[in-house]
Tab-separated table of C-alpha atoms in Angstrom:
chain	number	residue	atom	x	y	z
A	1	UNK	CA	-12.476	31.847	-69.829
A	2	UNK	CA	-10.658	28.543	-68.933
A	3	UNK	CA	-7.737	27.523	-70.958
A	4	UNK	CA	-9.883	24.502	-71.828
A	5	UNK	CA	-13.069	26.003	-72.865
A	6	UNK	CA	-11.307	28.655	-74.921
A	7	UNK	CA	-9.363	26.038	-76.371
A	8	UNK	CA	-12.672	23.656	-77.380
A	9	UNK	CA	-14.494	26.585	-78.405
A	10	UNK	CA	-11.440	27.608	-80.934
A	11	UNK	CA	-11.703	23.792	-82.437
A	12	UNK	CA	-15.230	24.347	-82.982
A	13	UNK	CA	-14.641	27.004	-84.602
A	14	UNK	CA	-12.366	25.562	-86.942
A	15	UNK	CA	-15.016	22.431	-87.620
A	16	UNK	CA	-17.396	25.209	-88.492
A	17	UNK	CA	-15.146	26.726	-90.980
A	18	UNK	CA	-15.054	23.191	-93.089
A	19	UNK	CA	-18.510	22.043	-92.719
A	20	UNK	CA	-18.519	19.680	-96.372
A	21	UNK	CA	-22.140	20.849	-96.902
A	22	UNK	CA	-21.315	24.925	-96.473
A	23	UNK	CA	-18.345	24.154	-98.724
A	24	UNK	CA	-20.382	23.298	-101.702
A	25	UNK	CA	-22.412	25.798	-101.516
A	26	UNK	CA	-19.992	28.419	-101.347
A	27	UNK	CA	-18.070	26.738	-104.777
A	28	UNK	CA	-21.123	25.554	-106.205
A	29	UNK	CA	-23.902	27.453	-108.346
A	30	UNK	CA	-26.708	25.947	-110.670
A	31	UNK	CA	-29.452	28.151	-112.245
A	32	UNK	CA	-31.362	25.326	-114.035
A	33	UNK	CA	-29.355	25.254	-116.707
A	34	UNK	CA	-25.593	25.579	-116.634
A	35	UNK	CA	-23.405	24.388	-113.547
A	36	UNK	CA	-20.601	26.812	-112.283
A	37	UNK	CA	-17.532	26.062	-109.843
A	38	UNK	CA	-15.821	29.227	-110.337
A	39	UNK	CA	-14.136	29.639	-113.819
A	40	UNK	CA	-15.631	25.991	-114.780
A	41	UNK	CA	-18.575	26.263	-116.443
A	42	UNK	CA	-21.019	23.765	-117.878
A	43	UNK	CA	-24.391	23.446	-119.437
A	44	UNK	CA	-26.385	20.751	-118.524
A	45	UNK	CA	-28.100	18.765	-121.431
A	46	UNK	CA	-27.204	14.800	-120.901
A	47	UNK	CA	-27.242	12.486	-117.279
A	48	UNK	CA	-25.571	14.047	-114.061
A	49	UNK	CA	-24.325	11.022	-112.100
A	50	UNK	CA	-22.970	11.874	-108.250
A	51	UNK	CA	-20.243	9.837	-106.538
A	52	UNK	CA	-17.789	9.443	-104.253
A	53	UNK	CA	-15.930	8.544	-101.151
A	54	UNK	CA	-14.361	10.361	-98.012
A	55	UNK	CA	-15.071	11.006	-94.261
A	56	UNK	CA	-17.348	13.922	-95.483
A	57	UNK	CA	-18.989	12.782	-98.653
A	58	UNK	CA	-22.401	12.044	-97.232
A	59	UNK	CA	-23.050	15.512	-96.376
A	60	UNK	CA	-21.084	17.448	-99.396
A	61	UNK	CA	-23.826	14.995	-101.731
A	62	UNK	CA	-26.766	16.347	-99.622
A	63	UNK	CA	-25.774	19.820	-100.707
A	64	UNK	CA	-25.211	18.664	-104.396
A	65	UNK	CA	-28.533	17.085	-103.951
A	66	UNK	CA	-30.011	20.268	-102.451
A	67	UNK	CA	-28.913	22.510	-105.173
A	68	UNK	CA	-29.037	20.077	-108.420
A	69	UNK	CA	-32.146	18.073	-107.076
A	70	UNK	CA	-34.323	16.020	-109.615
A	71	UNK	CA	-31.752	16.449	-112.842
A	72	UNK	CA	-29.929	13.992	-111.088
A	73	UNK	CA	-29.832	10.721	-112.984
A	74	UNK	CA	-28.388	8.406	-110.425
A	75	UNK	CA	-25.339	7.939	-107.678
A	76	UNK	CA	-24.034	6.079	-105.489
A	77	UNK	CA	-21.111	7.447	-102.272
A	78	UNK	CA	-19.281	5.701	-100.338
A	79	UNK	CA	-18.695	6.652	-96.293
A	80	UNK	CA	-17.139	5.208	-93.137
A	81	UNK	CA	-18.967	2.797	-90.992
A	82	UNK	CA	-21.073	5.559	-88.623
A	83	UNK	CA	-20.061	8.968	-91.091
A	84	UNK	CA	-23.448	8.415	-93.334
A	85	UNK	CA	-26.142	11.329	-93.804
A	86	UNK	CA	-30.362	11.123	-95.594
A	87	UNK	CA	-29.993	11.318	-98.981
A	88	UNK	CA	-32.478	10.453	-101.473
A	89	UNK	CA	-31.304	10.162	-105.032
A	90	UNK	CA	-27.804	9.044	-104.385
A	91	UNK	CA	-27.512	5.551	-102.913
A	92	UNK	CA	-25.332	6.072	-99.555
A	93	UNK	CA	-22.803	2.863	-98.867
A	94	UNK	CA	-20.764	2.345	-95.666
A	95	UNK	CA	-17.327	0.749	-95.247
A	96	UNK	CA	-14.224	-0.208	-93.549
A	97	UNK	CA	-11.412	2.232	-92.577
A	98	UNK	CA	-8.478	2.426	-92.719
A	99	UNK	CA	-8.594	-0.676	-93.463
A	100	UNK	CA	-9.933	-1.381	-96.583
A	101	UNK	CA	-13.022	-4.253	-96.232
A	102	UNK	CA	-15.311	-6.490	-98.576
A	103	UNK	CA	-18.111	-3.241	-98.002
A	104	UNK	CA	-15.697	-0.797	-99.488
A	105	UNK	CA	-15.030	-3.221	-102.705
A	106	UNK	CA	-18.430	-3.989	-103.428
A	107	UNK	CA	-18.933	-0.051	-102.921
A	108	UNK	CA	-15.966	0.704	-105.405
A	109	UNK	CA	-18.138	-1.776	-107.701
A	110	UNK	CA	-20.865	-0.331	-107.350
A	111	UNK	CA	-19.360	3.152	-108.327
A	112	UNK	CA	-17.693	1.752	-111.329
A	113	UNK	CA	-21.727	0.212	-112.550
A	114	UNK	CA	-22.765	3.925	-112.199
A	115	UNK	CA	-20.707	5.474	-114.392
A	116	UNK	CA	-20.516	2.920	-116.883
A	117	UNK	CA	-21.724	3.771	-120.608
A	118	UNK	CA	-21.681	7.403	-119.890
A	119	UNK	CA	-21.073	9.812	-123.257
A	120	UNK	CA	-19.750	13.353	-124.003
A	121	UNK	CA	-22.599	15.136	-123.213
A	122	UNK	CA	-23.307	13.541	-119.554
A	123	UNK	CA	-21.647	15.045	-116.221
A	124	UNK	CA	-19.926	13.306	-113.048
A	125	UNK	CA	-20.312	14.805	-110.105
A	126	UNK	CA	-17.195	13.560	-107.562
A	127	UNK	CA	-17.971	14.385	-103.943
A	128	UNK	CA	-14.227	13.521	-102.645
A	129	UNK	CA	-12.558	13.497	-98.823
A	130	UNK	CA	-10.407	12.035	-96.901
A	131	UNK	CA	-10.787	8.718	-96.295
A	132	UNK	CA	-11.741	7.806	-99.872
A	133	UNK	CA	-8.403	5.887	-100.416
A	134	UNK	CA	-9.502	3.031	-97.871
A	135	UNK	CA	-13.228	3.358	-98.811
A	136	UNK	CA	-12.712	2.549	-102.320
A	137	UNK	CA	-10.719	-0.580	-102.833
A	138	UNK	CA	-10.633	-2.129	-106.390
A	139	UNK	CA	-7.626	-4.194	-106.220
A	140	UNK	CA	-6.196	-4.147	-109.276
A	141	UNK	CA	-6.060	-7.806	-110.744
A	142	UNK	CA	-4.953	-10.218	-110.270
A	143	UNK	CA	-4.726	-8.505	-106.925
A	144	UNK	CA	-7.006	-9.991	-104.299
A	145	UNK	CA	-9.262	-7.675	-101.140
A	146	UNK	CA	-6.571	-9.752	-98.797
A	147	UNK	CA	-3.446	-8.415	-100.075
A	148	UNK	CA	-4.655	-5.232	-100.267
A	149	UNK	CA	-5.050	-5.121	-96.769
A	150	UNK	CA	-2.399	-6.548	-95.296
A	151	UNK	CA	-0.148	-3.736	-97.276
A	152	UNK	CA	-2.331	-1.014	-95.681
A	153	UNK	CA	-1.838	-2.738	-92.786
A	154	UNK	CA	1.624	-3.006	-92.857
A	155	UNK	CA	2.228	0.697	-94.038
A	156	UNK	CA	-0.166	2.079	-91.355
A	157	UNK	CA	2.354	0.513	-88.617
A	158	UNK	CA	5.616	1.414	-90.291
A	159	UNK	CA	5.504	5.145	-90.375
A	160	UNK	CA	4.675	6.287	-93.779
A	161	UNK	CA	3.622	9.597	-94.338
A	162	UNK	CA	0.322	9.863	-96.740
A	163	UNK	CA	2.073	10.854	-99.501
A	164	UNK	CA	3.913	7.552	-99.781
A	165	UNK	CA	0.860	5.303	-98.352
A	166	UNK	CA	-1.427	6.682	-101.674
A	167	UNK	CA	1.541	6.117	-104.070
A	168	UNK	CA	1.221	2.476	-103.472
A	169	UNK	CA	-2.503	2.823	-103.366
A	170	UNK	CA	-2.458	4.150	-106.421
A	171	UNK	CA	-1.044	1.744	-108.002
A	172	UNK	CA	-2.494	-0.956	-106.621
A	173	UNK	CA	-6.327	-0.145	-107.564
A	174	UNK	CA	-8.122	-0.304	-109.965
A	175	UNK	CA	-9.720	3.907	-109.516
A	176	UNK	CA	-7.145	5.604	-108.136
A	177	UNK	CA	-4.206	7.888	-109.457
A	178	UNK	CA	-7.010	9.288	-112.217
A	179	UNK	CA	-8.195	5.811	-113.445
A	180	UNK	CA	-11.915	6.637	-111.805
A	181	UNK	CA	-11.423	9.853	-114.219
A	182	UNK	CA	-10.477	6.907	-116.894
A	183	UNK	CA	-13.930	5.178	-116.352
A	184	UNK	CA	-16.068	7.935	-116.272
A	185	UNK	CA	-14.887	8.842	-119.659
A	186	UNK	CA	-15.934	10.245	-122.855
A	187	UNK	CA	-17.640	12.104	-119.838
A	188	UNK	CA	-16.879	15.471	-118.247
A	189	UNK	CA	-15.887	15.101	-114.652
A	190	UNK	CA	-16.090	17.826	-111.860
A	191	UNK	CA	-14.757	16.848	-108.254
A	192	UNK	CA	-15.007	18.712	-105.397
A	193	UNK	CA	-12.407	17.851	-103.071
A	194	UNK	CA	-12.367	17.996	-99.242
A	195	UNK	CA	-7.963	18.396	-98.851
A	196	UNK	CA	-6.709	16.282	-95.997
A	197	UNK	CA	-3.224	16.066	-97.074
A	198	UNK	CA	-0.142	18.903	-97.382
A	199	UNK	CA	-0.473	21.229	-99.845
A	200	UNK	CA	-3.460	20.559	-101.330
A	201	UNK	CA	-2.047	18.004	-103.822
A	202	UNK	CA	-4.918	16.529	-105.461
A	203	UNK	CA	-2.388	13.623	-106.909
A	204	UNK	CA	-2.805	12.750	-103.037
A	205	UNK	CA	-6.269	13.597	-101.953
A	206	UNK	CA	-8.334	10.854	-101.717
A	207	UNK	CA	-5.188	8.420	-104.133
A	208	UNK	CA	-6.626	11.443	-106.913
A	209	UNK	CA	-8.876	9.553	-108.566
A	210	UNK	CA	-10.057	11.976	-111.078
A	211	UNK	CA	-6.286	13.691	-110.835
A	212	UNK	CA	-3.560	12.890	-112.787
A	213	UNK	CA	-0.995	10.651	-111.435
A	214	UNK	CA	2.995	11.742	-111.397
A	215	UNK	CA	4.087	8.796	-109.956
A	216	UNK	CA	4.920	5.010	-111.180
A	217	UNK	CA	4.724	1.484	-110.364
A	218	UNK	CA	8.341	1.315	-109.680
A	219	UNK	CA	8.024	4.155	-107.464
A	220	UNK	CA	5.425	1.981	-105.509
A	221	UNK	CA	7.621	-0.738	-105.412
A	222	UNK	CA	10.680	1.471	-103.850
A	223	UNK	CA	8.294	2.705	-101.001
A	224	UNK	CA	7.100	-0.834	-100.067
A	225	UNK	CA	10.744	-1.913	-99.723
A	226	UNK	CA	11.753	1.409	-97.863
A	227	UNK	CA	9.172	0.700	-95.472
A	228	UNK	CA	8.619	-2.879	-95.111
A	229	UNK	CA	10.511	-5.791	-94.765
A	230	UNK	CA	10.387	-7.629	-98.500
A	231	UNK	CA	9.566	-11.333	-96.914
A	232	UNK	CA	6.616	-9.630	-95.457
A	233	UNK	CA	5.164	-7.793	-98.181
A	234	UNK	CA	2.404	-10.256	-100.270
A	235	UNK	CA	4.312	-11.630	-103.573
A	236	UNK	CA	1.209	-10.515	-106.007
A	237	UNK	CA	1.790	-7.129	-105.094
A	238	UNK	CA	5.265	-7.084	-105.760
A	239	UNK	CA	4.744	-8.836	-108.600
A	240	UNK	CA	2.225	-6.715	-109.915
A	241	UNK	CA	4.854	-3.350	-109.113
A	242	UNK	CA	7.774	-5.281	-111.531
A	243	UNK	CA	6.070	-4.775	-114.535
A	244	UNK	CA	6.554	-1.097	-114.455
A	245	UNK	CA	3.786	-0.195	-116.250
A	246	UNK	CA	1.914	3.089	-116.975
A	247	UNK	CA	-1.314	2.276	-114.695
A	248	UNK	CA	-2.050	5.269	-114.080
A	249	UNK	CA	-3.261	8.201	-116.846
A	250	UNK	CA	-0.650	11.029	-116.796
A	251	UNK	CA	-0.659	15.203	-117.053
A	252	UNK	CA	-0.828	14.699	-121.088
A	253	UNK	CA	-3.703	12.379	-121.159
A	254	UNK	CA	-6.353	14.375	-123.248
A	255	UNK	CA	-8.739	12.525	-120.613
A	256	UNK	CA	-7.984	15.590	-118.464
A	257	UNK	CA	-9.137	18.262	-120.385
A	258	UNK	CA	-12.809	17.251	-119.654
A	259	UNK	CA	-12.064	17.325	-116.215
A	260	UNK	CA	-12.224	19.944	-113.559
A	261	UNK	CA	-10.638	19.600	-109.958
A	262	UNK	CA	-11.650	21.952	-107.254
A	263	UNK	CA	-10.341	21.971	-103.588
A	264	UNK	CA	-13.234	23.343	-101.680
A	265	UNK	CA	-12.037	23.146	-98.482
A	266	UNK	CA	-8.566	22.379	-96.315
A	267	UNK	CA	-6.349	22.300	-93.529
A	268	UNK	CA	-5.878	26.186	-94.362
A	269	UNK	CA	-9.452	27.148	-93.621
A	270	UNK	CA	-9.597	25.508	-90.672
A	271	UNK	CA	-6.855	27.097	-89.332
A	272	UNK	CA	-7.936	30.516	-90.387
A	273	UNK	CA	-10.780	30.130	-88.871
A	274	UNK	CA	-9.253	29.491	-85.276
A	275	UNK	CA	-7.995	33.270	-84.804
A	276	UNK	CA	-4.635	32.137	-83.441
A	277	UNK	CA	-2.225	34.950	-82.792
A	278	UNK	CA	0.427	32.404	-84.002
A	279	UNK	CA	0.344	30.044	-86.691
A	280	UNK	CA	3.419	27.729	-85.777
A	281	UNK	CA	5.115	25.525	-88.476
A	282	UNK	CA	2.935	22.309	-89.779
A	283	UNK	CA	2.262	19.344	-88.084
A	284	UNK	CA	4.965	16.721	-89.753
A	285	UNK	CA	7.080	13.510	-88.545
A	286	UNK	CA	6.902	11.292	-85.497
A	287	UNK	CA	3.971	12.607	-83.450
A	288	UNK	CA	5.776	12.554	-79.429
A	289	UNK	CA	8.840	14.941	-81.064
A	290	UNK	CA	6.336	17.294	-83.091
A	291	UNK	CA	4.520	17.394	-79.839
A	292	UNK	CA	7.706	18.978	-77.908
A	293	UNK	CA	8.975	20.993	-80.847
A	294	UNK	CA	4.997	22.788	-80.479
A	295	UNK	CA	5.106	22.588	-76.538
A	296	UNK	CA	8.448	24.421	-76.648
A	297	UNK	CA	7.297	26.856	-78.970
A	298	UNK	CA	4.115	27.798	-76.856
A	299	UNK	CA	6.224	27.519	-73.655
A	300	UNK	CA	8.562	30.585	-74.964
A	301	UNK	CA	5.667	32.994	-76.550
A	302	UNK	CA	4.459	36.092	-74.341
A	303	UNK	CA	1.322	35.215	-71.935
A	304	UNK	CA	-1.752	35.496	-73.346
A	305	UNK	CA	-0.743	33.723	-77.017
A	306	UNK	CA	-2.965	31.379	-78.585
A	307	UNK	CA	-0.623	29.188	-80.663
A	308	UNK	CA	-2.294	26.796	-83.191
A	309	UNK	CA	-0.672	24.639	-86.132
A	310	UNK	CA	-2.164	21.919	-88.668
A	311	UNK	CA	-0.862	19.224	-90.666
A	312	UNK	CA	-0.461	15.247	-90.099
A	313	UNK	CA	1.906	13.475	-87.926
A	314	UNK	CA	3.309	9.839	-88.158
A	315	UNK	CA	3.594	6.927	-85.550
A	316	UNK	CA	5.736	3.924	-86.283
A	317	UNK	CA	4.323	1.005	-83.932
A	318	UNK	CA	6.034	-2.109	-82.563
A	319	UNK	CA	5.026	-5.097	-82.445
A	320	UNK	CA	2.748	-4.779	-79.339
A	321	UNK	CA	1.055	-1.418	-79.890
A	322	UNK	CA	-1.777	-0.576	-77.749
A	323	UNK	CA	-4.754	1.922	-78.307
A	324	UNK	CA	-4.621	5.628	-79.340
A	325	UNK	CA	-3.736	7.814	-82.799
A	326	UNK	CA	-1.381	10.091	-83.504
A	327	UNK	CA	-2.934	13.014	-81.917
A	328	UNK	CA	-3.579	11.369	-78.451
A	329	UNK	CA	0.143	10.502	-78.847
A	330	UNK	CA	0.508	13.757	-79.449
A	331	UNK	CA	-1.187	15.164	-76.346
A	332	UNK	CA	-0.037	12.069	-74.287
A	333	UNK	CA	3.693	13.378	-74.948
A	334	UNK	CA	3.151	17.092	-74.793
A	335	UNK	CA	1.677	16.011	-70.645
A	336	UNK	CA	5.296	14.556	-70.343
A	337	UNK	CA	6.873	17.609	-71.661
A	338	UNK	CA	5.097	19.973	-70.132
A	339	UNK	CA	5.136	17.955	-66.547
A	340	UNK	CA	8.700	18.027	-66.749
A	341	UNK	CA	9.315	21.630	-67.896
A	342	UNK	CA	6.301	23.165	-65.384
A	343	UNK	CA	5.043	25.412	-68.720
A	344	UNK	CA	2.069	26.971	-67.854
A	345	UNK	CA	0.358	26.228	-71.478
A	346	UNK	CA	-2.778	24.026	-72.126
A	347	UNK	CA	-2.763	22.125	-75.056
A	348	UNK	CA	-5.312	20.525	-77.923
A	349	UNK	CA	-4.629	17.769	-80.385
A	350	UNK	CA	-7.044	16.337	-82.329
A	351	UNK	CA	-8.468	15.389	-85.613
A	352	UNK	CA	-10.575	17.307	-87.760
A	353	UNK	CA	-13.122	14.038	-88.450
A	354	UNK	CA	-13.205	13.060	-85.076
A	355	UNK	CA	-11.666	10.017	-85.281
A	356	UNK	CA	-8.351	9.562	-84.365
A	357	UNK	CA	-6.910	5.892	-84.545
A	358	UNK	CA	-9.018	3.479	-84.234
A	359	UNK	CA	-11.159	4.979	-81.091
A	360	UNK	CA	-13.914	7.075	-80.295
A	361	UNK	CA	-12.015	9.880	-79.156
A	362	UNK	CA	-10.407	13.127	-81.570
A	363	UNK	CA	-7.649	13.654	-79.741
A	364	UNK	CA	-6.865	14.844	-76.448
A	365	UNK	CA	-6.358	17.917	-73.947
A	366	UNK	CA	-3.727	18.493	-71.473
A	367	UNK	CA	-1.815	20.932	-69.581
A	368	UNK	CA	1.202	20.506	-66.879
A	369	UNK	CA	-0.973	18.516	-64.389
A	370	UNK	CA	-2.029	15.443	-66.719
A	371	UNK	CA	0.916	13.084	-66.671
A	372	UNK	CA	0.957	13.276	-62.605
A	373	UNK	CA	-3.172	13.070	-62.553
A	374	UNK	CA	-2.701	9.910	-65.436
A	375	UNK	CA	-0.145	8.487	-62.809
A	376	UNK	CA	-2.324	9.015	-59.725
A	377	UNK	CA	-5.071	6.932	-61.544
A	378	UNK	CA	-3.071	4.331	-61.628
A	379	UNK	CA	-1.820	4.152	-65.231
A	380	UNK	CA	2.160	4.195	-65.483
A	381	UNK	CA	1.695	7.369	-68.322
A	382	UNK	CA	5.682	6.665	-69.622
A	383	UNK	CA	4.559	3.047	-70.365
A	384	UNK	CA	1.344	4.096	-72.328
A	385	UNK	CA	3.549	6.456	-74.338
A	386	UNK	CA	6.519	3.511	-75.210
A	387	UNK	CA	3.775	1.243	-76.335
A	388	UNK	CA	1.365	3.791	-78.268
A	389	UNK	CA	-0.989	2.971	-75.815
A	390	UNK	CA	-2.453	7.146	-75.315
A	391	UNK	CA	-5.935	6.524	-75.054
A	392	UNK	CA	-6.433	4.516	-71.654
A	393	UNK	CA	-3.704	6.959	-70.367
A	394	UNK	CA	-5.802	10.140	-71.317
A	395	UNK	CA	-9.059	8.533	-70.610
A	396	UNK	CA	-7.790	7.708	-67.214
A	397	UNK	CA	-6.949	11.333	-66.503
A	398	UNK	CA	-10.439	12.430	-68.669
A	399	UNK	CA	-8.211	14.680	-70.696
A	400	UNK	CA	-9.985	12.764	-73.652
A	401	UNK	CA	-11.614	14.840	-76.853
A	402	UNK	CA	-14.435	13.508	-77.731
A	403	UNK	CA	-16.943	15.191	-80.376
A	404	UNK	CA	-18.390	11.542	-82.306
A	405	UNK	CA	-17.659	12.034	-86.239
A	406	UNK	CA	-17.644	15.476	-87.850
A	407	UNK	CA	-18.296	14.500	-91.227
A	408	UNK	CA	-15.592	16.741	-92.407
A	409	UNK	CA	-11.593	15.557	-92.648
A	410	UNK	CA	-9.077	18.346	-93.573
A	411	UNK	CA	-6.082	16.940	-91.099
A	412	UNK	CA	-5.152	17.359	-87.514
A	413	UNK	CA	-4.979	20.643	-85.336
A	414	UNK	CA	-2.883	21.531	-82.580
A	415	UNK	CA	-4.278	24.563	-80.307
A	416	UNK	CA	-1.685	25.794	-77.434
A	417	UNK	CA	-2.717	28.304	-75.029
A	418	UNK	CA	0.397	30.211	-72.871
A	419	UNK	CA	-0.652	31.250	-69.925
């Protein structure tokens, strides 16, 4: 088979592994009277309300719907622009990301009306993914939509690895870092969780809204001044970080006895699924020098090795970035790499929701003859790769992955075949 093909088939492969639907039905029984998600267990006697937010809520709610069907009282999930699926108890919204918009707030809004009033005996269903941090904005007050965005803005160009960009989210919102737990209560909560974050950390997944939150606001504050300049950042928010306050509900909180967290799916399945003879170290730091460390790394295996790793990478932009994501900046410097070192290895970036950036395309495929075909089309490739501008250069050269959106999101894959 061509290194391609065998290469596109092997994603597929790994999409199929974390379909959202197949997830929650594999973690999810009901038999008309008590709910189970493996050792959780509850019986059913008050309202079951369904929300959410993520990349791949739309279809894990159809399979919630499928299974829990008319004892569903009401619900409302929130999706990307495009990412939506037929529902028909659950009220589907759209909105911005990954930038937050005005669709995401009144979304968040609508989510808080839903659960509202609730008591002990009722049951929240949370349908969770990645994504859900932009897709739910409730800026906490006297926080405004505006500043909001121009931190995730700001934090999207400068670097920041997830883990820090939901610790200010966190504290910033009004749902996040277990405060949608917080308004759901006195009742009991079960999420499902999509992971598309390292490690599974459901603190992280999604800003854990029904998770308990380890961080503080002063913590916030230090990662907004590690990776921003301080004239730049809105005053509110800083403001709003120098109180120091306990926003979010903590391990101890009694609030999270009533509530169950499951990870039904993750970077780990994915991979798994991809049969890869080797399963190289995960995907971490500035995407063009993960890019070489996994080129290098396929380069010296025997022929015939499929090499395949997963995790998230980080691009810090200038001030003239162009278009592309971190995985076509990924692929666009493994083509460099692998022009100038003559490797025979083919080579697949891409994102497991099938968007990467803001474009159309995953990710992208190339192998030692891209940067020269990029070049021949015209498009100086070394330029494209200074400026962050990947997607023209790989589009140019059709070395483009495009599958549309996947409706699942557990994190980036990187597939190498050595010839």
């Amino acid at each position: 088979m061509d290194p391609r093909d065998h290469l596109v088939q092997r994603f597929r492969a790994a999409l199929a592994a974390v379909e959202p639907a197949a997830a929650v039905r594999a973690h999810l029984a009901w038999d008309g009277r008590e709910l189970r998600c493996g050792a959780w267990r509850h019986e059913v006697r008050g309202q079951v309300v369904v929300i959410g937010a993520g990349k791949a809520s739309a279809p894990m709610a159809q399979a919630v719907e499928a299974l829990v069907g008319a004892r569903i009282t009401r619900g409302v999930i929130v999706v990307k622009h495009g990412h939506g699926a037929p529902l028909t108890r659950i009220v589907l919204r759209e909105a911005g990301h990954p930038v937050p918009d005005a669709d995401g707030v009144a979304g968040a809004t609508a989510i808080e009306a839903a659960v509202r009033g609730l008591g002990p005996e009722d049951l929240v269903i949370c349908c969770l993914s990645g994504g859900a941090s932009a897709l739910l904005p409730a800026p906490r007050a006297p926080l405004t939509l505006a500043d909001k965005q121009e931190v995730t803005r700001q934090l999207l160009a400068s670097g920041a690895d997830i883990q820090a960009l939901n610790t200010v989210r966190k504290h910033l919102s009004r749902l996040k870092g277990g405060r949608l737990a917080l308004a759901c209560a006195p009742a009991r909560v079960l999420t499902l969780a999509l992971s598309d974050v390292p490690g599974d950390d459901l603190a992280v997944i999604g800003s854990g809204p029904t998770a308990p939150d380890p961080s503080t606001d002063a913590e916030a504050r230090a990662v907004l001044l590690r990776h921003l300049d301080p004239t730049r950042i809105p005053a509110a928010v800083l403001t709003a970080l120098a109180a120091d306050l306990s926003w979010t509900p903590k391990a101890d909180d009694a609030l999270f006895t009533r509530v169950h967290n499951a990870v039904i799916a993750s970077n780990r399945l994915a991979l798994d699924a991809i049969g890869a003879d080797v399963v190289a170290a995960p995907l971490a730091g500035e995407a063009w020098q993960a890019a070489e460390r996994f080129c290098a790394q396929a380069a010296a295996a025997p022929p015939g090795t499929l090499i395949a790793a997963g995790g998230e990478t980080t691009v810090t932009l200038g001030d003239d970035p162009g278009r592309g994501g971190r995985n076509q900046e990924f692929a666009l410097a493994a083509a460099r790499w692998l022009a100038r070192t003559g490797a025979p290895v083919t080579l697949l970036a891409a994102g497991t929701d099938g968007n990467d950036g803001p474009t159309d395309a995953a990710g992208g495929l190339v192998d030692s003859s891209s940067w020269a075909r990029i070049a021949a089309r015209g498009v100086d490739p070394e330029r494209a790769l200074r400026r962050h501008d990947a997607y023209p250069a790989l589009q140019a050269a059709g070395d483009l992955v495009v599958t549309g959106p996947t409706n699942t999101n557990v994190m980036d894959l990187a597939l190498a075949w050595r010839a």
